[in-house]
Amino acid sequence: MNASLFTLTEDELDTLVSIAIRRAEVLDQAGSLMANDAWREVMTYEERLAAITPPDEIPGGIARVGAVTAALAAGQRQEASRLALQYRDEESLPEERRAAIERAFREDGEQLAKRFPALAKSGKFAELQELRRRSAVTPLRVFPKVA
């Protein structure tokens, strides 16, 4: 995370989040390749907001849901899963925020199913997710290693 983000106040981060969300939405609607980067920016701001606000307060709960949602929008499903696990482990996170995090994953799955109907119909999403998870840890090799 950018070191200068650590000096920003909650109000300043709120402003940056609002601007970044709008930018990401516009880029998404335009079909821009930069949309994923914009959603990652939203995730970064939301993550910082979550770090400085308590989970049981409205801004803190919203920031946690926002970080997970932005990670999903950026196509960073593993990061979204990591954040969701971290936030769900916080005992004071309200139940409605936990439900919103789960809903974000469900909606992401529905969007993927619409985008890749053949995978959805065959039930291969779980295999795809496992392949993605494994390849993030150990990159896939198309060609064998040279001895």
CSV table of N, CA and C in Angstrom, one decimal:
chain,number,residue,atom,x,y,z
A,1,MET,N,0.9,-1.2,0.0
A,1,MET,CA,0.0,0.0,0.0
A,1,MET,C,0.9,1.2,0.0
A,2,ASN,N,0.5,2.2,-0.7
A,2,ASN,CA,1.2,3.5,-0.8
A,2,ASN,C,1.4,4.1,0.5
A,3,ALA,N,2.6,4.5,0.9
A,3,ALA,CA,2.9,5.1,2.2
A,3,ALA,C,2.1,6.4,2.5
A,4,SER,N,1.9,7.2,1.4
A,4,SER,CA,1.2,8.4,1.6
A,4,SER,C,-0.3,8.2,2.0
A,5,LEU,N,-0.9,7.0,1.7
A,5,LEU,CA,-2.2,6.7,2.1
A,5,LEU,C,-2.3,6.7,3.6
A,6,PHE,N,-1.3,6.4,4.3
A,6,PHE,CA,-1.3,6.2,5.8
A,6,PHE,C,-1.5,7.6,6.5
A,7,THR,N,-1.2,8.7,5.8
A,7,THR,CA,-1.4,10.0,6.4
A,7,THR,C,-2.7,10.6,6.1
A,8,LEU,N,-3.5,10.0,5.2
A,8,LEU,CA,-4.8,10.6,4.9
A,8,LEU,C,-5.8,10.4,6.0
A,9,THR,N,-6.7,11.3,6.1
A,9,THR,CA,-7.8,11.2,7.1
A,9,THR,C,-9.0,10.4,6.5
A,10,GLU,N,-9.9,10.0,7.4
A,10,GLU,CA,-11.1,9.3,6.9
A,10,GLU,C,-11.8,10.1,5.9
A,11,ASP,N,-12.0,11.4,6.1
A,11,ASP,CA,-12.7,12.2,5.2
A,11,ASP,C,-12.0,12.3,3.8
A,12,GLU,N,-10.7,12.4,3.9
A,12,GLU,CA,-9.9,12.5,2.6
A,12,GLU,C,-10.1,11.2,1.8
A,13,LEU,N,-10.0,10.1,2.6
A,13,LEU,CA,-10.1,8.7,1.9
A,13,LEU,C,-11.5,8.6,1.4
A,14,ASP,N,-12.6,9.0,2.1
A,14,ASP,CA,-13.9,9.0,1.6
A,14,ASP,C,-14.1,9.7,0.3
A,15,THR,N,-13.4,10.9,0.2
A,15,THR,CA,-13.5,11.6,-1.1
A,15,THR,C,-12.8,10.9,-2.2
A,16,LEU,N,-11.6,10.3,-1.9
A,16,LEU,CA,-10.9,9.6,-2.9
A,16,LEU,C,-11.7,8.3,-3.4
A,17,VAL,N,-12.3,7.7,-2.4
A,17,VAL,CA,-13.2,6.5,-2.8
A,17,VAL,C,-14.3,6.9,-3.7
A,18,SER,N,-15.0,8.0,-3.4
A,18,SER,CA,-16.1,8.4,-4.3
A,18,SER,C,-15.6,8.7,-5.7
A,19,ILE,N,-14.5,9.5,-5.8
A,19,ILE,CA,-13.9,9.8,-7.1
A,19,ILE,C,-13.5,8.5,-7.8
A,20,ALA,N,-12.8,7.6,-7.1
A,20,ALA,CA,-12.3,6.4,-7.8
A,20,ALA,C,-13.4,5.5,-8.2
A,21,ILE,N,-14.5,5.4,-7.4
A,21,ILE,CA,-15.6,4.6,-7.8
A,21,ILE,C,-16.3,5.1,-9.1
A,22,ARG,N,-16.5,6.4,-9.1
A,22,ARG,CA,-17.1,7.0,-10.3
A,22,ARG,C,-16.2,6.8,-11.6
A,23,ARG,N,-14.9,7.0,-11.4
A,23,ARG,CA,-14.0,6.7,-12.5
A,23,ARG,C,-14.1,5.3,-13.0
A,24,ALA,N,-14.1,4.3,-12.0
A,24,ALA,CA,-14.1,2.9,-12.3
A,24,ALA,C,-15.4,2.6,-13.1
A,25,GLU,N,-16.5,3.1,-12.6
A,25,GLU,CA,-17.8,2.8,-13.2
A,25,GLU,C,-17.8,3.3,-14.7
A,26,VAL,N,-17.3,4.6,-14.9
A,26,VAL,CA,-17.3,5.1,-16.2
A,26,VAL,C,-16.4,4.3,-17.1
A,27,LEU,N,-15.3,3.9,-16.7
A,27,LEU,CA,-14.4,3.0,-17.5
A,27,LEU,C,-15.0,1.7,-17.7
A,28,ASP,N,-15.7,1.1,-16.7
A,28,ASP,CA,-16.4,-0.1,-16.9
A,28,ASP,C,-17.4,0.0,-18.0
A,29,GLN,N,-18.3,1.0,-17.9
A,29,GLN,CA,-19.3,1.2,-18.9
A,29,GLN,C,-18.8,1.4,-20.3
A,30,ALA,N,-17.6,2.0,-20.4
A,30,ALA,CA,-17.0,2.3,-21.7
A,30,ALA,C,-16.3,1.0,-22.2
A,31,GLY,N,-16.2,0.0,-21.4
A,31,GLY,CA,-15.5,-1.2,-21.8
A,31,GLY,C,-14.0,-1.0,-21.9
A,32,SER,N,-13.4,-0.1,-21.1
A,32,SER,CA,-12.0,0.2,-21.1
A,32,SER,C,-11.2,-0.9,-20.4
A,33,LEU,N,-10.0,-1.1,-21.0
A,33,LEU,CA,-9.1,-2.1,-20.3
A,33,LEU,C,-8.6,-1.5,-19.0
A,34,MET,N,-8.7,-0.2,-18.8
A,34,MET,CA,-8.2,0.4,-17.6
A,34,MET,C,-9.2,0.3,-16.4
A,35,ALA,N,-10.4,-0.3,-16.6
A,35,ALA,CA,-11.3,-0.4,-15.6
A,35,ALA,C,-10.8,-1.3,-14.4
A,36,ASN,N,-10.1,-2.4,-14.7
A,36,ASN,CA,-9.6,-3.2,-13.6
A,36,ASN,C,-8.6,-2.4,-12.8
A,37,ASP,N,-7.8,-1.6,-13.4
A,37,ASP,CA,-6.9,-0.8,-12.6
A,37,ASP,C,-7.6,0.2,-11.7
A,38,ALA,N,-8.7,0.8,-12.3
A,38,ALA,CA,-9.5,1.7,-11.5
A,38,ALA,C,-10.2,1.0,-10.3
A,39,TRP,N,-10.6,-0.2,-10.5
A,39,TRP,CA,-11.2,-0.9,-9.4
A,39,TRP,C,-10.2,-1.3,-8.4
A,40,ARG,N,-9.0,-1.6,-8.8
A,40,ARG,CA,-7.9,-1.9,-7.8
A,40,ARG,C,-7.6,-0.6,-7.0
A,41,GLU,N,-7.7,0.5,-7.6
A,41,GLU,CA,-7.5,1.8,-6.9
A,41,GLU,C,-8.6,1.9,-5.8
A,42,VAL,N,-9.8,1.6,-6.2
A,42,VAL,CA,-10.9,1.7,-5.2
A,42,VAL,C,-10.6,0.7,-4.1
A,43,MET,N,-10.2,-0.5,-4.4
A,43,MET,CA,-9.9,-1.5,-3.4
A,43,MET,C,-8.9,-1.0,-2.4
A,44,THR,N,-7.8,-0.3,-2.9
A,44,THR,CA,-6.7,0.2,-2.1
A,44,THR,C,-7.3,1.2,-1.1
A,45,TYR,N,-8.1,2.1,-1.6
A,45,TYR,CA,-8.6,3.2,-0.7
A,45,TYR,C,-9.6,2.6,0.3
A,46,GLU,N,-10.4,1.6,-0.1
A,46,GLU,CA,-11.4,1.0,0.8
A,46,GLU,C,-10.6,0.2,1.9
A,47,GLU,N,-9.6,-0.5,1.4
A,47,GLU,CA,-8.8,-1.3,2.4
A,47,GLU,C,-8.2,-0.4,3.4
A,48,ARG,N,-7.7,0.7,3.0
A,48,ARG,CA,-7.1,1.7,4.0
A,48,ARG,C,-8.2,2.2,4.9
A,49,LEU,N,-9.3,2.6,4.4
A,49,LEU,CA,-10.5,3.0,5.2
A,49,LEU,C,-10.9,1.9,6.2
A,50,ALA,N,-10.9,0.7,5.8
A,50,ALA,CA,-11.2,-0.4,6.7
A,50,ALA,C,-10.2,-0.5,7.8
A,51,ALA,N,-8.9,-0.2,7.5
A,51,ALA,CA,-7.9,-0.3,8.5
A,51,ALA,C,-8.0,0.8,9.6
A,52,ILE,N,-8.6,1.9,9.2
A,52,ILE,CA,-8.6,3.0,10.2
A,52,ILE,C,-10.0,3.2,10.9
A,53,THR,N,-11.0,2.4,10.5
A,53,THR,CA,-12.3,2.5,11.0
A,53,THR,C,-12.7,1.2,11.6
A,54,PRO,N,-13.4,1.2,12.8
A,54,PRO,CA,-13.9,0.0,13.4
A,54,PRO,C,-15.0,-0.7,12.5
A,55,PRO,N,-15.0,-2.0,12.6
A,55,PRO,CA,-15.9,-2.8,11.7
A,55,PRO,C,-17.4,-2.6,12.2
A,56,ASP,N,-17.6,-2.3,13.4
A,56,ASP,CA,-19.0,-2.1,13.9
A,56,ASP,C,-19.6,-0.7,13.6
A,57,GLU,N,-18.8,0.2,13.1
A,57,GLU,CA,-19.3,1.5,12.8
A,57,GLU,C,-19.6,1.5,11.3
A,58,ILE,N,-20.6,2.3,10.9
A,58,ILE,CA,-21.1,2.3,9.5
A,58,ILE,C,-19.9,2.5,8.5
A,59,PRO,N,-19.1,3.5,8.6
A,59,PRO,CA,-18.0,3.7,7.6
A,59,PRO,C,-17.0,2.5,7.6
A,60,GLY,N,-16.8,1.9,8.7
A,60,GLY,CA,-15.9,0.7,8.7
A,60,GLY,C,-16.5,-0.5,8.0
A,61,GLY,N,-17.8,-0.8,8.3
A,61,GLY,CA,-18.5,-1.9,7.7
A,61,GLY,C,-18.6,-1.7,6.2
A,62,ILE,N,-18.9,-0.5,5.8
A,62,ILE,CA,-19.1,-0.2,4.3
A,62,ILE,C,-17.7,-0.3,3.6
A,63,ALA,N,-16.6,0.2,4.3
A,63,ALA,CA,-15.3,0.1,3.7
A,63,ALA,C,-14.9,-1.4,3.4
A,64,ARG,N,-15.2,-2.2,4.4
A,64,ARG,CA,-14.9,-3.7,4.3
A,64,ARG,C,-15.6,-4.3,3.1
A,65,VAL,N,-16.9,-4.0,3.0
A,65,VAL,CA,-17.7,-4.6,1.9
A,65,VAL,C,-17.2,-4.0,0.6
A,66,GLY,N,-16.9,-2.7,0.6
A,66,GLY,CA,-16.4,-2.0,-0.6
A,66,GLY,C,-15.0,-2.6,-1.1
A,67,ALA,N,-14.1,-2.9,-0.2
A,67,ALA,CA,-12.8,-3.5,-0.5
A,67,ALA,C,-13.0,-4.8,-1.2
A,68,VAL,N,-13.9,-5.6,-0.7
A,68,VAL,CA,-14.2,-7.0,-1.3
A,68,VAL,C,-14.8,-6.8,-2.6
A,69,THR,N,-15.8,-6.0,-2.7
A,69,THR,CA,-16.6,-5.7,-4.0
A,69,THR,C,-15.6,-5.2,-5.0
A,70,ALA,N,-14.8,-4.2,-4.7
A,70,ALA,CA,-13.8,-3.7,-5.6
A,70,ALA,C,-12.8,-4.7,-6.1
A,71,ALA,N,-12.4,-5.5,-5.2
A,71,ALA,CA,-11.4,-6.6,-5.6
A,71,ALA,C,-12.1,-7.5,-6.6
A,72,LEU,N,-13.3,-7.9,-6.4
A,72,LEU,CA,-14.1,-8.7,-7.3
A,72,LEU,C,-14.2,-8.0,-8.7
A,73,ALA,N,-14.6,-6.7,-8.6
A,73,ALA,CA,-14.8,-6.0,-9.9
A,73,ALA,C,-13.5,-5.9,-10.7
A,74,ALA,N,-12.3,-5.9,-9.9
A,74,ALA,CA,-11.0,-5.8,-10.6
A,74,ALA,C,-10.6,-7.2,-11.1
A,75,GLY,N,-11.4,-8.2,-10.8
A,75,GLY,CA,-11.0,-9.5,-11.3
A,75,GLY,C,-10.0,-10.2,-10.3
A,76,GLN,N,-9.8,-9.6,-9.2
A,76,GLN,CA,-8.9,-10.2,-8.2
A,76,GLN,C,-9.6,-11.0,-7.1
A,77,ARG,N,-10.1,-12.1,-7.6
A,77,ARG,CA,-11.0,-13.0,-6.7
A,77,ARG,C,-10.2,-13.6,-5.6
A,78,GLN,N,-8.9,-13.9,-5.7
A,78,GLN,CA,-8.2,-14.4,-4.6
A,78,GLN,C,-8.0,-13.3,-3.5
A,79,GLU,N,-7.7,-12.1,-4.0
A,79,GLU,CA,-7.5,-11.0,-3.0
A,79,GLU,C,-8.9,-10.7,-2.4
A,80,ALA,N,-10.0,-10.8,-3.1
A,80,ALA,CA,-11.3,-10.6,-2.5
A,80,ALA,C,-11.6,-11.7,-1.4
A,81,SER,N,-11.2,-12.9,-1.7
A,81,SER,CA,-11.3,-14.0,-0.8
A,81,SER,C,-10.5,-13.8,0.5
A,82,ARG,N,-9.3,-13.3,0.3
A,82,ARG,CA,-8.4,-13.0,1.4
A,82,ARG,C,-9.0,-11.9,2.3
A,83,LEU,N,-9.4,-10.9,1.7
A,83,LEU,CA,-10.0,-9.8,2.4
A,83,LEU,C,-11.3,-10.2,3.1
A,84,ALA,N,-12.1,-11.0,2.4
A,84,ALA,CA,-13.4,-11.4,3.0
A,84,ALA,C,-13.1,-12.3,4.3
A,85,LEU,N,-12.1,-13.1,4.2
A,85,LEU,CA,-11.8,-14.0,5.3
A,85,LEU,C,-11.3,-13.1,6.5
A,86,GLN,N,-10.4,-12.2,6.2
A,86,GLN,CA,-9.9,-11.2,7.2
A,86,GLN,C,-11.0,-10.5,7.9
A,87,TYR,N,-12.0,-9.9,7.1
A,87,TYR,CA,-13.0,-9.1,7.6
A,87,TYR,C,-14.1,-10.0,8.4
A,88,ARG,N,-14.4,-11.2,7.9
A,88,ARG,CA,-15.3,-12.0,8.6
A,88,ARG,C,-14.8,-12.5,9.9
A,89,ASP,N,-13.5,-12.5,10.1
A,89,ASP,CA,-12.9,-12.9,11.3
A,89,ASP,C,-13.0,-11.8,12.4
A,90,GLU,N,-13.4,-10.7,12.0
A,90,GLU,CA,-13.6,-9.6,13.0
A,90,GLU,C,-15.0,-9.8,13.7
A,91,GLU,N,-14.9,-10.1,15.0
A,91,GLU,CA,-16.2,-10.4,15.7
A,91,GLU,C,-17.2,-9.3,15.7
A,92,SER,N,-16.7,-8.0,15.7
A,92,SER,CA,-17.7,-6.9,15.7
A,92,SER,C,-18.3,-6.5,14.4
A,93,LEU,N,-17.9,-7.2,13.3
A,93,LEU,CA,-18.5,-6.9,12.0
A,93,LEU,C,-20.0,-7.3,12.1
A,94,PRO,N,-20.9,-6.3,11.8
A,94,PRO,CA,-22.3,-6.6,11.8
A,94,PRO,C,-22.7,-7.6,10.8
A,95,GLU,N,-23.8,-8.4,11.2
A,95,GLU,CA,-24.3,-9.5,10.3
A,95,GLU,C,-24.7,-9.0,8.9
A,96,GLU,N,-25.2,-7.8,8.9
A,96,GLU,CA,-25.7,-7.3,7.5
A,96,GLU,C,-24.4,-7.0,6.6
A,97,ARG,N,-23.3,-6.7,7.2
A,97,ARG,CA,-22.1,-6.5,6.4
A,97,ARG,C,-21.5,-7.8,6.0
A,98,ARG,N,-21.6,-8.8,6.9
A,98,ARG,CA,-21.2,-10.2,6.5
A,98,ARG,C,-22.0,-10.7,5.3
A,99,ALA,N,-23.3,-10.4,5.4
A,99,ALA,CA,-24.3,-10.9,4.3
A,99,ALA,C,-23.9,-10.1,3.0
A,100,ALA,N,-23.6,-8.8,3.1
A,100,ALA,CA,-23.2,-8.1,1.9
A,100,ALA,C,-22.0,-8.6,1.3
A,101,ILE,N,-21.0,-9.1,2.1
A,101,ILE,CA,-19.8,-9.7,1.5
A,101,ILE,C,-20.2,-11.0,0.8
A,102,GLU,N,-21.0,-11.8,1.4
A,102,GLU,CA,-21.4,-13.0,0.8
A,102,GLU,C,-22.2,-12.8,-0.5
A,103,ARG,N,-23.1,-11.7,-0.5
A,103,ARG,CA,-23.9,-11.3,-1.7
A,103,ARG,C,-22.9,-10.9,-2.8
A,104,ALA,N,-21.9,-10.2,-2.5
A,104,ALA,CA,-20.9,-9.8,-3.5
A,104,ALA,C,-20.3,-11.0,-4.2
A,105,PHE,N,-20.0,-12.0,-3.5
A,105,PHE,CA,-19.4,-13.2,-4.1
A,105,PHE,C,-20.5,-13.9,-5.0
A,106,ARG,N,-21.7,-14.0,-4.5
A,106,ARG,CA,-22.8,-14.6,-5.2
A,106,ARG,C,-23.1,-13.9,-6.5
A,107,GLU,N,-23.1,-12.5,-6.4
A,107,GLU,CA,-23.4,-11.7,-7.6
A,107,GLU,C,-22.2,-11.8,-8.6
A,108,ASP,N,-21.0,-11.9,-8.1
A,108,ASP,CA,-19.8,-12.1,-9.0
A,108,ASP,C,-20.0,-13.5,-9.7
A,109,GLY,N,-20.4,-14.5,-9.0
A,109,GLY,CA,-20.6,-15.8,-9.6
A,109,GLY,C,-21.6,-15.8,-10.7
A,110,GLU,N,-22.7,-15.0,-10.4
A,110,GLU,CA,-23.8,-14.9,-11.4
A,110,GLU,C,-23.3,-14.2,-12.7
A,111,GLN,N,-22.5,-13.1,-12.5
A,111,GLN,CA,-22.0,-12.4,-13.6
A,111,GLN,C,-21.0,-13.3,-14.5
A,112,LEU,N,-20.2,-14.1,-13.8
A,112,LEU,CA,-19.3,-15.0,-14.5
A,112,LEU,C,-20.1,-16.1,-15.3
A,113,ALA,N,-21.2,-16.5,-14.7
A,113,ALA,CA,-22.1,-17.5,-15.3
A,113,ALA,C,-22.7,-17.0,-16.6
A,114,LYS,N,-23.1,-15.7,-16.6
A,114,LYS,CA,-23.6,-15.0,-17.8
A,114,LYS,C,-22.5,-14.9,-18.8
A,115,ARG,N,-21.3,-14.6,-18.4
A,115,ARG,CA,-20.2,-14.3,-19.3
A,115,ARG,C,-19.7,-15.6,-19.9
A,116,PHE,N,-19.7,-16.7,-19.1
A,116,PHE,CA,-19.2,-18.0,-19.6
A,116,PHE,C,-20.3,-19.0,-19.4
A,117,PRO,N,-21.3,-19.0,-20.2
A,117,PRO,CA,-22.4,-19.9,-20.0
A,117,PRO,C,-22.0,-21.4,-20.1
A,118,ALA,N,-21.1,-21.7,-21.0
A,118,ALA,CA,-20.7,-23.1,-21.2
A,118,ALA,C,-20.1,-23.7,-19.9
A,119,LEU,N,-19.2,-22.9,-19.3
A,119,LEU,CA,-18.6,-23.3,-18.0
A,119,LEU,C,-19.6,-23.4,-16.9
A,120,ALA,N,-20.6,-22.5,-16.9
A,120,ALA,CA,-21.6,-22.5,-15.9
A,120,ALA,C,-22.5,-23.8,-16.1
A,121,LYS,N,-22.8,-24.1,-17.3
A,121,LYS,CA,-23.7,-25.2,-17.6
A,121,LYS,C,-23.0,-26.5,-17.2
A,122,SER,N,-21.7,-26.6,-17.5
A,122,SER,CA,-21.0,-27.8,-17.2
A,122,SER,C,-20.6,-28.0,-15.8
A,123,GLY,N,-20.7,-26.9,-15.0
A,123,GLY,CA,-20.4,-27.0,-13.6
A,123,GLY,C,-18.9,-27.0,-13.4
A,124,LYS,N,-18.1,-26.4,-14.3
A,124,LYS,CA,-16.7,-26.4,-14.2
A,124,LYS,C,-16.1,-25.1,-13.5
A,125,PHE,N,-16.9,-24.3,-13.0
A,125,PHE,CA,-16.4,-23.1,-12.3
A,125,PHE,C,-15.5,-23.4,-11.1
A,126,ALA,N,-15.8,-24.4,-10.4
A,126,ALA,CA,-15.0,-24.8,-9.2
A,126,ALA,C,-13.6,-25.2,-9.7
A,127,GLU,N,-13.5,-26.0,-10.8
A,127,GLU,CA,-12.3,-26.4,-11.3
A,127,GLU,C,-11.4,-25.2,-11.8
A,128,LEU,N,-12.1,-24.2,-12.4
A,128,LEU,CA,-11.4,-23.0,-12.9
A,128,LEU,C,-10.9,-22.2,-11.7
A,129,GLN,N,-11.7,-22.1,-10.7
A,129,GLN,CA,-11.2,-21.4,-9.5
A,129,GLN,C,-10.0,-22.1,-8.9
A,130,GLU,N,-10.0,-23.4,-8.8
A,130,GLU,CA,-8.9,-24.1,-8.2
A,130,GLU,C,-7.7,-24.0,-9.1
A,131,LEU,N,-7.8,-24.0,-10.4
A,131,LEU,CA,-6.7,-23.8,-11.3
A,131,LEU,C,-6.1,-22.4,-11.1
A,132,ARG,N,-7.0,-21.4,-11.0
A,132,ARG,CA,-6.5,-20.0,-10.8
A,132,ARG,C,-5.8,-19.9,-9.4
A,133,ARG,N,-6.3,-20.6,-8.4
A,133,ARG,CA,-5.7,-20.5,-7.1
A,133,ARG,C,-4.3,-21.1,-7.1
A,134,ARG,N,-4.2,-22.3,-7.7
A,134,ARG,CA,-2.9,-23.0,-7.8
A,134,ARG,C,-1.9,-22.2,-8.7
A,135,SER,N,-2.4,-21.7,-9.8
A,135,SER,CA,-1.5,-21.0,-10.7
A,135,SER,C,-1.0,-19.7,-10.1
A,136,ALA,N,-1.7,-19.1,-9.1
A,136,ALA,CA,-1.2,-17.9,-8.4
A,136,ALA,C,-0.1,-18.2,-7.5
A,137,VAL,N,-0.1,-19.4,-7.0
A,137,VAL,CA,1.0,-19.9,-6.1
A,137,VAL,C,2.2,-20.4,-6.9
A,138,THR,N,1.9,-21.3,-7.8
A,138,THR,CA,2.9,-21.8,-8.7
A,138,THR,C,2.4,-21.6,-10.2
A,139,PRO,N,3.1,-20.8,-10.9
A,139,PRO,CA,2.7,-20.5,-12.3
A,139,PRO,C,2.6,-21.8,-13.1
A,140,LEU,N,1.6,-21.8,-14.0
A,140,LEU,CA,1.5,-23.0,-14.9
A,140,LEU,C,2.6,-23.0,-15.9
A,141,ARG,N,3.1,-24.1,-16.2
A,141,ARG,CA,4.1,-24.3,-17.2
A,141,ARG,C,3.5,-24.9,-18.4
A,142,VAL,N,3.6,-24.3,-19.6
A,142,VAL,CA,3.1,-24.8,-20.8
A,142,VAL,C,4.1,-25.8,-21.4
A,143,PHE,N,5.3,-25.5,-21.3
A,143,PHE,CA,6.4,-26.3,-21.8
A,143,PHE,C,7.2,-26.9,-20.6
A,144,PRO,N,7.7,-28.1,-20.8
A,144,PRO,CA,8.5,-28.7,-19.7
A,144,PRO,C,9.8,-27.9,-19.4
A,145,LYS,N,10.3,-28.0,-18.2
A,145,LYS,CA,11.6,-27.3,-17.9
A,145,LYS,C,12.7,-28.0,-18.6
A,146,VAL,N,13.6,-27.2,-19.1
A,146,VAL,CA,14.8,-27.8,-19.7
A,146,VAL,C,15.8,-28.2,-18.7
A,147,ALA,N,16.3,-29.5,-18.8
A,147,ALA,CA,17.2,-30.0,-17.8
A,147,ALA,C,18.6,-29.4,-17.9
